[in-house]
PDB file of C-alpha atoms in Angstrom:
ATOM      1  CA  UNK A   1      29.288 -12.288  11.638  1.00  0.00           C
ATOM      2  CA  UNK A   2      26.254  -9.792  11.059  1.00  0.00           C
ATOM      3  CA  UNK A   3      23.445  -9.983  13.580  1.00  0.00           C
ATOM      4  CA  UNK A   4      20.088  -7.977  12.949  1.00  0.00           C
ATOM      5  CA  UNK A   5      17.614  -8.240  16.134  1.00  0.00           C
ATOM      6  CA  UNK A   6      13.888  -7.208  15.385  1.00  0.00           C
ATOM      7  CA  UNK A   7      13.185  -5.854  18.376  1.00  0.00           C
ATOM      8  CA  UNK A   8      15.701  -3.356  20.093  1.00  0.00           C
ATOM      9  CA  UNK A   9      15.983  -0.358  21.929  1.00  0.00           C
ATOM     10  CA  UNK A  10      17.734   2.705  20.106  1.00  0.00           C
ATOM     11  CA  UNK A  11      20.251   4.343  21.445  1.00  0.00           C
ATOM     12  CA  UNK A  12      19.490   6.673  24.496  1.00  0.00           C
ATOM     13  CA  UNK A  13      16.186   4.752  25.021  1.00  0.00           C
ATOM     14  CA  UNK A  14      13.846   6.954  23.732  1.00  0.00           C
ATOM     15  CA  UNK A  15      12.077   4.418  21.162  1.00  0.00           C
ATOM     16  CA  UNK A  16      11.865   0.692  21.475  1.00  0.00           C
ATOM     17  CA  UNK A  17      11.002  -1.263  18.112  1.00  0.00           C
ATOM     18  CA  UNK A  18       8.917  -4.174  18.100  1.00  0.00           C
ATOM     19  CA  UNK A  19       9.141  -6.109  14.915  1.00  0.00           C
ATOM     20  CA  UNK A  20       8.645  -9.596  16.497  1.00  0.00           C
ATOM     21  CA  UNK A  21       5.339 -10.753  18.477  1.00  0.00           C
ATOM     22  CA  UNK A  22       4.906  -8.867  21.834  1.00  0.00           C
ATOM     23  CA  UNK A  23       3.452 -10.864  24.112  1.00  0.00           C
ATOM     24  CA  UNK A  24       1.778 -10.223  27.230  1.00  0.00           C
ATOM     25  CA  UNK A  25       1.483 -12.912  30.272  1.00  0.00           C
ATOM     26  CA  UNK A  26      -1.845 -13.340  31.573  1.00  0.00           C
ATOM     27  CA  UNK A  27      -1.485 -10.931  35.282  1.00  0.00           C
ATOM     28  CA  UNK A  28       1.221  -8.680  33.330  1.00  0.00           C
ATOM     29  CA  UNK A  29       0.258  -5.477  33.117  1.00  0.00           C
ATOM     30  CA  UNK A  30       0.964  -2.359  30.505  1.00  0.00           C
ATOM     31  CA  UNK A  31       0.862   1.521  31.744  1.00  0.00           C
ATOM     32  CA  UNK A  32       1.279   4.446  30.600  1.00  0.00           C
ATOM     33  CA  UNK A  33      -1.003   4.037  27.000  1.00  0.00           C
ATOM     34  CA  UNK A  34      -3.351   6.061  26.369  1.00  0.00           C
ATOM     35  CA  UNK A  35      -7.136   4.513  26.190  1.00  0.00           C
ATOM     36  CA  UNK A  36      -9.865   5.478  24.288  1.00  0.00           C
ATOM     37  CA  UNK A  37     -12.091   2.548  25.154  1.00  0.00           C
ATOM     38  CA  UNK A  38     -15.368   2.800  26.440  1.00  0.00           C
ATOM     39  CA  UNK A  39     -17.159   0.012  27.372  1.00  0.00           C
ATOM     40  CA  UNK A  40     -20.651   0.153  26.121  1.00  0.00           C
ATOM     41  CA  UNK A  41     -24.087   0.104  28.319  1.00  0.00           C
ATOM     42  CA  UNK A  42     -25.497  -3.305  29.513  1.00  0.00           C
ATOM     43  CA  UNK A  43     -27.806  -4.909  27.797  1.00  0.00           C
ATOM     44  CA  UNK A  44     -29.881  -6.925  29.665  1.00  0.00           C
ATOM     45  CA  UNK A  45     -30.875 -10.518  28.520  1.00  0.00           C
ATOM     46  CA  UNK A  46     -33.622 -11.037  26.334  1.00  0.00           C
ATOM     47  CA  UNK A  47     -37.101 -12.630  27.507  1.00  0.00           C
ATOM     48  CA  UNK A  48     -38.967 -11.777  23.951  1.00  0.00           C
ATOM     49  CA  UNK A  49     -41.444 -13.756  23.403  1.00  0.00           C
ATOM     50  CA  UNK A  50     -41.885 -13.494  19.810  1.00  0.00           C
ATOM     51  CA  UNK A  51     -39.619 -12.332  16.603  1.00  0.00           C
ATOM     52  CA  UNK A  52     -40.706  -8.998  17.096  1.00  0.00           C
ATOM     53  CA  UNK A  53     -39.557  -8.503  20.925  1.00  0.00           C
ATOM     54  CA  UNK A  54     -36.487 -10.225  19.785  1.00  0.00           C
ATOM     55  CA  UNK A  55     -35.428  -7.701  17.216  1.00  0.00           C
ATOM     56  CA  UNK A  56     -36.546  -4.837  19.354  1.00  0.00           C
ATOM     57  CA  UNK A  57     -33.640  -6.372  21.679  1.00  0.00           C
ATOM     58  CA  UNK A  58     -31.232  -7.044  19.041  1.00  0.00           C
ATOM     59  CA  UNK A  59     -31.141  -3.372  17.837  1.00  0.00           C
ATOM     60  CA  UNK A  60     -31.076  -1.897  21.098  1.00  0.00           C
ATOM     61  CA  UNK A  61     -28.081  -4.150  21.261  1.00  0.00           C
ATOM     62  CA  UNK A  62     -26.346  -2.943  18.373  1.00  0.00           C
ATOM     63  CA  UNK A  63     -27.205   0.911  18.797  1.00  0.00           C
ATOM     64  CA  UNK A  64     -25.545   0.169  22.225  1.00  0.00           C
ATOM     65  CA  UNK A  65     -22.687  -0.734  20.836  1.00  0.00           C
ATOM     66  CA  UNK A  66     -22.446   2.041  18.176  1.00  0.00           C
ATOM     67  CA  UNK A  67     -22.663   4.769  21.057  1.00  0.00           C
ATOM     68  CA  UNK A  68     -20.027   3.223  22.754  1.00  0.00           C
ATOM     69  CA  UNK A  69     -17.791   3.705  19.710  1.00  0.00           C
ATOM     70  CA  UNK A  70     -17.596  -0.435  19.105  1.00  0.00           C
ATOM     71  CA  UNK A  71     -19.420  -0.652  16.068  1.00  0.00           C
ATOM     72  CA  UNK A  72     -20.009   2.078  13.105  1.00  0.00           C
ATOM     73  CA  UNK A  73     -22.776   3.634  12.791  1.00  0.00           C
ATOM     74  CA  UNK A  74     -24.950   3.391   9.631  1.00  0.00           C
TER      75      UNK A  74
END
């Protein structure tokens, strides 16, 4: 009887193969990979009073999130 896994560990342990779904528990925790996230700069809440304040507020949103590396710039 043949039995192919998806996941498994190659010989010697050097690489792991993960072919399945990985899941991670809520309080589990992963180390060791590298991160290049950076979370981007608050952006206060909005009190615009008009359409104009409003967009102001909206694109200093979304350049926000373009420095940060979250969103392409144009």
């Amino acid at each position: 009887m043949d039995y192919n896994t998806k996941n498994y560990t190659e010989q010697g342990g050097d690489k792991t193969v993960i072919a399945g779904t990985l899941e991670i528990k809520e309080g589990a925790t992963v180390t060791g990979l590298p991160s290049s996230f950076t979370p981007a700069e608050n952006q206060a809440p909005s009190v615009a009073e008009d359409i104009t304040s409003l967009v102001a507020d909206f694109n200093a949103l979304l350049l926000k999130l373009q420095t940060a590396g979250l969103m392409e710039a144009d």
